[in-house]
Coordinates of C-alpha atoms and ligand atoms in Angstrom, one line a residue:
M1 CA 18.0 -15.3 -1.4
S2 CA 14.9 -15.4 -3.5
Y3 CA 12.7 -12.3 -2.6
F4 CA 8.9 -12.6 -2.5
D5 CA 8.2 -9.7 -0.2
H6 CA 7.8 -6.8 -2.7
N7 CA 4.7 -5.5 -0.9
A8 CA 6.9 -4.8 2.1
S9 CA 9.5 -3.0 -0.1
T10 CA 10.8 -3.5 -3.6
P11 CA 14.4 -3.1 -4.8
V12 CA 15.4 0.4 -5.8
R13 CA 15.6 0.8 -9.6
P14 CA 19.1 1.4 -11.0
E15 CA 18.1 4.6 -12.7
V16 CA 16.9 5.9 -9.3
V17 CA 20.2 5.0 -7.6
E18 CA 22.0 7.0 -10.3
A19 CA 19.7 10.0 -10.1
M20 CA 19.8 10.1 -6.3
G21 CA 23.6 9.8 -6.3
S22 CA 23.9 12.7 -8.7
A23 CA 21.4 14.7 -6.6
L24 CA 23.3 14.1 -3.4
A25 CA 26.6 15.0 -5.1
T26 CA 25.5 18.1 -6.9
L27 CA 22.4 19.7 -5.4
H28 CA 23.9 21.4 -2.4
G29 CA 21.5 24.3 -2.0
N30 CA 18.4 24.6 0.2
P31 CA 15.4 24.6 -2.2
S32 CA 14.0 27.5 -0.4
S33 CA 17.1 29.7 -1.1
A34 CA 16.8 32.3 -3.8
H35 CA 20.4 31.9 -5.0
R36 CA 21.4 29.7 -8.0
D37 CA 22.2 26.5 -6.0
G38 CA 18.9 26.8 -4.1
Q39 CA 17.0 27.2 -7.3
R40 CA 18.7 24.2 -8.9
A41 CA 17.4 22.0 -6.0
R42 CA 14.0 23.6 -6.4
A43 CA 13.9 22.8 -10.1
A44 CA 14.8 19.2 -9.3
I45 CA 11.9 18.9 -6.8
E46 CA 9.5 20.5 -9.3
R47 CA 10.5 18.1 -12.0
A48 CA 9.8 15.2 -9.6
R49 CA 6.5 16.7 -8.7
D50 CA 5.6 16.6 -12.4
Q51 CA 6.7 12.9 -12.7
V52 CA 4.8 11.8 -9.6
A53 CA 1.7 13.7 -10.6
A54 CA 1.8 12.0 -14.0
L55 CA 1.8 8.6 -12.4
V56 CA -1.6 9.2 -10.9
G57 CA -3.0 11.6 -13.5
A58 CA -3.0 14.6 -11.1
E59 CA -2.0 18.2 -11.4
P60 CA 1.5 18.8 -10.1
A61 CA 0.2 21.5 -7.7
S62 CA -1.9 18.8 -5.9
I63 CA 1.2 16.9 -4.8
V64 CA 2.4 17.4 -1.2
F65 CA 5.7 15.5 -0.6
T66 CA 5.9 13.6 2.7
S67 CA 8.2 11.2 4.5
G68 CA 6.3 8.2 3.1
G69 CA 2.9 6.5 3.2
T70 CA 2.5 6.6 7.0
E71 CA 3.0 10.4 7.1
G72 CA 0.7 10.8 4.0
D73 CA -2.0 8.8 5.8
H74 CA -1.7 10.9 8.9
L75 CA -1.6 14.2 7.0
G76 CA -4.6 13.3 4.8
L77 CA -6.8 11.7 7.5
V78 CA -5.9 13.8 10.6
G79 CA -5.2 17.0 8.6
G80 CA -8.4 16.5 6.6
A81 CA -10.6 15.7 9.5
R82 CA -9.3 18.6 11.6
A83 CA -9.9 21.0 8.7
L84 CA -13.5 19.7 8.3
A85 CA -14.3 19.6 12.1
A86 CA -16.7 22.6 11.9
R87 CA -19.0 20.3 9.9
G88 CA -18.7 17.2 12.1
R89 CA -16.3 15.2 14.3
R90 CA -16.8 11.7 12.9
V91 CA -14.7 9.7 10.4
A92 CA -15.3 6.2 9.0
V93 CA -12.4 3.8 8.4
S94 CA -12.5 0.4 6.8
A95 CA -11.6 -2.6 8.9
V96 CA -8.9 -3.7 6.5
E97 CA -6.8 -0.5 6.5
H98 CA -3.0 -0.5 7.0
H99 CA -1.8 0.3 10.6
A100 CA -0.8 3.7 9.3
V101 CA -4.5 4.6 8.8
H102 CA -5.7 2.9 12.0
G103 CA -2.9 4.9 13.8
A104 CA -4.1 8.2 12.2
A105 CA -7.7 7.3 13.4
E106 CA -6.4 6.8 16.9
V107 CA -4.9 10.3 16.8
L108 CA -8.3 11.6 15.9
A109 CA -10.0 9.5 18.6
G110 CA -7.6 11.1 21.1
D111 CA -8.9 14.5 19.8
G112 CA -12.4 13.5 20.6
F113 CA -13.5 12.4 17.1
A114 CA -15.9 9.4 16.8
I115 CA -14.6 6.6 14.6
E116 CA -16.9 4.3 12.6
H117 CA -15.5 1.0 11.4
L118 CA -16.6 -0.2 8.0
D119 CA -17.0 -4.0 7.9
V120 CA -15.9 -5.9 4.8
D121 CA -17.3 -9.0 3.0
A122 CA -15.5 -12.4 2.8
Y123 CA -13.1 -11.0 0.2
G124 CA -12.2 -8.0 2.3
R125 CA -14.3 -5.4 0.3
V126 CA -16.3 -2.5 1.6
D127 CA -19.9 -2.4 0.3
P128 CA -20.4 1.1 -1.3
A129 CA -24.0 1.1 0.0
R130 CA -22.6 1.2 3.5
I131 CA -21.7 4.8 3.0
D132 CA -25.4 5.6 2.7
R133 CA -25.9 4.4 6.3
L134 CA -23.2 6.5 7.9
P135 CA -24.3 9.1 10.4
A136 CA -24.8 12.5 8.8
D137 CA -22.0 14.2 10.8
T138 CA -19.4 11.9 9.2
T139 CA -17.0 14.2 7.2
L140 CA -14.3 11.8 6.0
V141 CA -14.3 8.2 4.9
S142 CA -11.1 6.2 4.5
V143 CA -10.9 3.2 2.2
M144 CA -7.7 1.9 0.6
L145 CA -7.3 1.2 -3.1
A146 CA -5.6 -2.2 -2.8
N147 CA -4.9 -4.3 0.3
N148 CA -1.3 -4.9 1.3
E149 CA -2.0 -8.4 2.6
T150 CA -4.4 -9.8 0.0
G151 CA -4.0 -7.4 -3.0
V152 CA -7.8 -7.1 -3.1
I153 CA -8.9 -3.9 -5.0
E154 CA -11.6 -1.9 -3.3
P155 CA -14.5 -0.4 -5.2
V156 CA -13.2 3.1 -4.4
E157 CA -14.8 4.9 -7.4
Q158 CA -18.3 3.8 -6.2
I159 CA -17.5 4.6 -2.6
A160 CA -16.2 8.1 -3.6
A161 CA -19.4 8.8 -5.6
R162 CA -21.6 7.8 -2.6
A163 CA -19.5 9.9 -0.2
L164 CA -19.6 12.9 -2.5
A165 CA -23.4 12.6 -2.8
R166 CA -23.6 12.9 1.0
G167 CA -21.1 15.8 1.2
M168 CA -18.4 13.5 2.7
R169 CA -14.7 13.5 1.7
L170 CA -12.7 10.4 0.8
H171 CA -9.2 9.5 2.0
C172 CA -7.7 6.7 0.0
D173 CA -4.4 4.9 0.8
A174 CA -3.1 3.9 -2.6
V175 CA 0.3 2.9 -1.3
Q176 CA 0.1 -0.7 -2.7
A177 CA -1.8 0.2 -5.8
A178 CA 0.5 3.0 -7.2
G179 CA 2.7 1.7 -10.0
K180 CA 0.9 -1.7 -10.0
I181 CA -2.5 -0.7 -11.5
P182 CA -3.5 2.4 -13.4
I183 CA -4.7 5.3 -11.2
D184 CA -6.5 8.4 -12.4
A185 CA -6.9 10.6 -9.4
A186 CA -9.8 12.6 -10.8
R187 CA -11.7 9.6 -11.9
L188 CA -11.2 7.8 -8.7
G189 CA -12.7 10.7 -6.8
A190 CA -10.5 10.6 -3.7
D191 CA -9.9 13.9 -2.0
Y192 CA -6.8 12.7 -0.2
L193 CA -4.8 10.1 -2.1
V194 CA -1.6 8.6 -0.5
I195 CA 1.4 7.0 -2.3
S196 CA 4.9 5.9 -1.2
A197 CA 8.1 5.7 -3.2
H198 CA 9.6 2.5 -1.8
K199 CA 6.7 0.4 -3.1
L200 CA 7.5 1.3 -6.7
G201 CA 11.2 1.2 -6.9
G202 CA 12.0 4.4 -5.2
P203 CA 13.8 5.1 -1.9
K204 CA 12.3 4.5 1.6
G205 CA 11.2 7.6 3.5
V206 CA 9.5 9.6 0.8
G207 CA 5.9 9.7 -0.4
A208 CA 3.1 12.0 -1.4
L209 CA -0.3 13.1 -0.4
V210 CA -2.3 14.0 -3.6
L211 CA -5.0 16.6 -2.8
A212 CA -8.1 17.1 -4.9
P213 CA -8.8 20.7 -5.8
R214 CA -10.1 22.5 -2.8
A215 CA -9.7 19.6 -0.4
P216 CA -9.3 21.3 3.0
L217 CA -6.2 20.5 5.0
E218 CA -4.8 21.5 8.3
P219 CA -1.0 21.0 8.2
L220 CA 0.5 18.8 10.9
Q221 CA 3.9 20.4 10.6
R222 CA 3.8 24.2 10.7
G223 CA 6.1 27.1 10.8
S224 CA 7.2 27.5 7.3
A225 CA 5.9 27.8 3.7
H226 CA 7.3 24.5 2.4
E227 CA 5.0 22.6 0.1
H228 CA 2.8 25.7 -0.1
G229 CA 2.3 25.8 3.6
R230 CA 0.9 22.3 3.7
R231 CA 3.9 20.4 5.1
G232 CA 6.7 22.3 6.9
G233 CA 10.3 21.1 6.7
T234 CA 13.2 21.3 4.2
E235 CA 12.4 18.8 1.5
N236 CA 14.3 15.5 1.1
V237 CA 15.7 16.6 -2.2
A238 CA 17.5 13.4 -3.2
G239 CA 14.6 11.2 -2.0
I240 CA 12.1 13.3 -4.0
V241 CA 14.3 13.1 -7.1
G242 CA 14.5 9.3 -6.7
F243 CA 10.7 9.2 -6.2
G244 CA 10.2 11.1 -9.4
V245 CA 12.4 8.9 -11.5
A246 CA 10.8 5.7 -10.0
A247 CA 7.3 7.1 -10.7
E248 CA 8.2 7.8 -14.3
S249 CA 9.7 4.3 -14.8
A250 CA 6.7 2.6 -13.1
A251 CA 4.3 4.5 -15.3
R252 CA 6.2 3.6 -18.4
E253 CA 6.3 -0.1 -17.5
L254 CA 2.9 -0.4 -15.9
E255 CA 1.1 -2.1 -18.7
S256 CA 3.7 -4.6 -19.6
E257 CA 4.7 -5.4 -15.9
S258 CA 1.0 -5.8 -15.0
R259 CA 0.6 -8.3 -17.8
R260 CA 3.8 -10.2 -16.9
L261 CA 3.0 -10.3 -13.2
T262 CA -0.5 -11.4 -13.7
A263 CA 0.8 -14.4 -15.7
L264 CA 3.3 -15.1 -12.9
R265 CA 0.6 -14.9 -10.2
E266 CA -1.5 -17.4 -12.2
R267 CA 1.5 -19.7 -12.5
L268 CA 2.2 -19.5 -8.8
E269 CA -1.4 -20.1 -7.8
R270 CA -1.7 -23.0 -10.2
G271 CA 1.5 -24.6 -9.0
L272 CA 0.6 -24.2 -5.3
I273 CA -2.8 -25.8 -5.8
A274 CA -1.3 -28.7 -7.8
A275 CA 1.4 -29.3 -5.2
L276 CA -0.9 -28.7 -2.2
P277 CA -4.5 -29.4 -3.2
D278 CA -5.9 -28.2 0.2
A279 CA -4.2 -24.8 0.0
V280 CA -6.6 -21.9 0.1
I281 CA -5.9 -18.8 -2.0
H282 CA -7.6 -15.9 -0.3
A283 CA -9.9 -13.7 -2.3
A284 CA -9.0 -15.5 -5.5
A285 CA -12.4 -14.8 -7.0
V286 CA -12.2 -11.0 -7.0
P287 CA -10.0 -8.4 -8.7
R288 CA -6.6 -8.2 -7.1
L289 CA -3.2 -6.7 -7.6
P290 CA -1.2 -8.6 -10.3
N291 CA 1.7 -9.3 -7.9
T292 CA 0.1 -10.5 -4.7
V293 CA -0.8 -14.1 -3.6
N294 CA -2.1 -14.8 -0.1
V295 CA -2.3 -18.5 0.6
S296 CA -3.1 -20.6 3.7
I297 CA -1.9 -24.1 3.9
P298 CA -3.9 -25.9 6.6
G299 CA -1.7 -27.2 9.4
A300 CA 1.3 -25.2 8.4
R301 CA 1.4 -22.2 10.7
S302 CA 2.7 -19.1 9.0
D303 CA 5.5 -18.3 11.6
T304 CA 7.0 -21.8 11.2
M305 CA 6.6 -21.6 7.4
L306 CA 8.4 -18.3 7.3
M307 CA 11.4 -19.8 9.1
A308 CA 11.3 -23.0 7.0
L309 CA 11.3 -20.9 3.8
D310 CA 14.0 -18.6 5.0
A311 CA 16.2 -21.6 5.7
R312 CA 15.6 -22.6 2.0
E313 CA 16.5 -19.0 1.0
F314 CA 13.0 -17.7 0.2
E315 CA 11.8 -14.5 1.8
V316 CA 8.1 -14.2 2.2
S317 CA 5.8 -12.5 4.7
A318 CA 3.4 -14.0 7.3
G319 CA -0.2 -12.9 7.3
A320 CA -0.3 -13.6 11.0
A321 CA 1.4 -11.8 13.8
C322 CA 3.3 -13.6 16.5
A323 CA 3.0 -12.0 19.9
S324 CA 4.9 -13.6 22.8
G325 CA 4.7 -17.1 21.3
A326 CA 1.0 -17.1 20.4
V327 CA 0.1 -16.7 16.8
E328 CA -2.8 -14.3 16.1
P329 CA -4.7 -13.9 12.8
S330 CA -4.1 -10.6 11.1
P331 CA -6.9 -8.0 11.6
V332 CA -7.4 -8.2 7.8
M333 CA -8.1 -12.0 7.9
R334 CA -10.3 -11.5 11.0
A335 CA -12.3 -8.8 9.3
M336 CA -12.8 -11.2 6.3
G337 CA -14.1 -13.8 8.6
V338 CA -11.4 -16.3 7.7
P339 CA -11.6 -19.2 10.2
R340 CA -8.7 -19.0 12.8
V341 CA -7.2 -22.4 11.7
L342 CA -6.7 -21.0 8.2
A343 CA -5.9 -17.4 9.2
I344 CA -2.9 -18.4 11.3
C345 CA -1.5 -20.2 8.3
A346 CA -1.7 -17.2 5.9
L347 CA 1.4 -16.5 3.8
R348 CA 1.8 -13.4 1.6
L349 CA 3.9 -14.0 -1.5
S350 CA 4.4 -10.7 -3.4
M351 CA 6.3 -10.4 -6.6
G352 CA 7.9 -7.5 -8.5
R353 CA 10.2 -6.3 -11.2
T354 CA 13.0 -8.7 -10.4
T355 CA 10.8 -11.8 -10.2
R356 CA 11.3 -14.3 -13.0
P357 CA 9.3 -17.4 -13.9
E358 CA 12.0 -19.7 -12.6
D359 CA 11.9 -18.0 -9.2
V360 CA 8.2 -18.8 -9.1
D361 CA 8.7 -22.4 -10.0
A362 CA 11.4 -22.7 -7.3
L363 CA 9.1 -21.1 -4.7
I364 CA 6.4 -23.6 -5.5
V365 CA 8.8 -26.5 -4.7
A366 CA 10.1 -24.8 -1.6
V367 CA 6.6 -24.0 -0.2
A368 CA 5.5 -27.6 -0.9
E369 CA 8.6 -29.1 0.8
S370 CA 8.4 -26.7 3.7
A371 CA 4.7 -27.4 4.2
R372 CA 5.3 -31.1 4.3
A373 CA 8.1 -30.7 6.8
V374 CA 6.1 -28.3 9.0
R375 CA 3.0 -30.5 9.0
A376 CA 5.0 -33.6 9.8
A377 CA 6.7 -31.8 12.7
A378 CA 3.4 -30.5 14.0
A379 CA 1.5 -33.8 13.7
P380 CA 0.9 -35.6 17.0
E381 CA 2.9 -38.8 17.7
G382 CA 2.2 -41.7 15.4
V383 CA 0.3 -39.5 12.8
A384 CA 2.1 -39.1 9.6
Ligands
PLP401 N1 -0.3 1.9 3.6 C1 -0.1 0.7 3.0 C2 -1.3 0.0 2.4 C3 1.1 0.0 3.1 O1 1.3 -1.2 2.6 C4 2.2 0.7 3.7 C5 3.5 0.1 3.9 O2 3.6 -1.1 4.1 C6 2.0 2.0 4.2 C7 0.8 2.6 4.1 C8 3.1 2.8 4.9 O3 4.0 3.3 4.0 P1 5.5 3.8 4.4 O4 6.2 2.5 4.6 O5 6.0 4.6 3.3 O6 5.3 4.6 5.6

């Protein structure tokens, strides 16, 4: 199979497999135990904390290990909003956030918080000036760093500055951005920054919430002093060790991989347009992640394309969701105002460390062949 779904999850790096195997085999102790075995596990976690902090230019003490991006989003948004509730019970969430953030907002709505939805432009970007018009009792704003479907990079630095000027805090889901573009937590200005290991060559089920100094947080899991009382539960030692190694490798390769993937993205987009001149690359005009292409081929519905490509041994992702036979545009495409006929044909092609130029060339041929077959099958009788 040729894998073009790295935004869903990317293969675990060999050095991570090795480090995790060794951690599982040798680190028996509970990291909270005072004896020698416990302290060896503790030391491994603290080393990983340094490695993860370095990836985002943060202080190690600001890292709270979680079970992944979804938990990080819940801990940051729900835990942050609850801790700020004395000042106001309103949060603002961008329309293009991942389900994990919308889910966290639903938890807050259940608690009686008001939720503001921030619209986006045709590229899926939040206008920083929108922050100035939020009701004064808004305490927390959530805008992601890079979109998982389109790769579009949000103007988070400008949004953070406007939020700060109004005494609001910023939650930023950087799950897709971490390891793909440089992140300097302090410069970005996010109070609650979320990352996940399995998007950068680490294992699934581990991530981190990066807290700015003095960002208030009400823990969601209580009862013990783990993670300095910010997240109860015995740490996933091997997972955290793997996350640390992945973060270190991703940081080391970031510049060269970014350059390489940008060239592959351009090659892919050029090839797709040459083969299918009516294909539309979404948000091509604005800064995007180096590895992500979101393309609609008119008349070739994404669910049918996904199967046609799978039969040709190419794994991609559909930008549209299929619910009981009916294809619905993704909320991201809808928020961008993409016409329905195009939105239901959106395909996400995401590349990574293992993607080579010849894979891209083969994908272009496979997409073009699949689109021709899908269009021919969909065409009414007598129409070629
Ligand atoms: N946020 C974004 C933008 C994502 O793309 C994802 C995963 O697809 C998540 C959050 C959830 O992360 P995890 O799979 O680690 O729970």
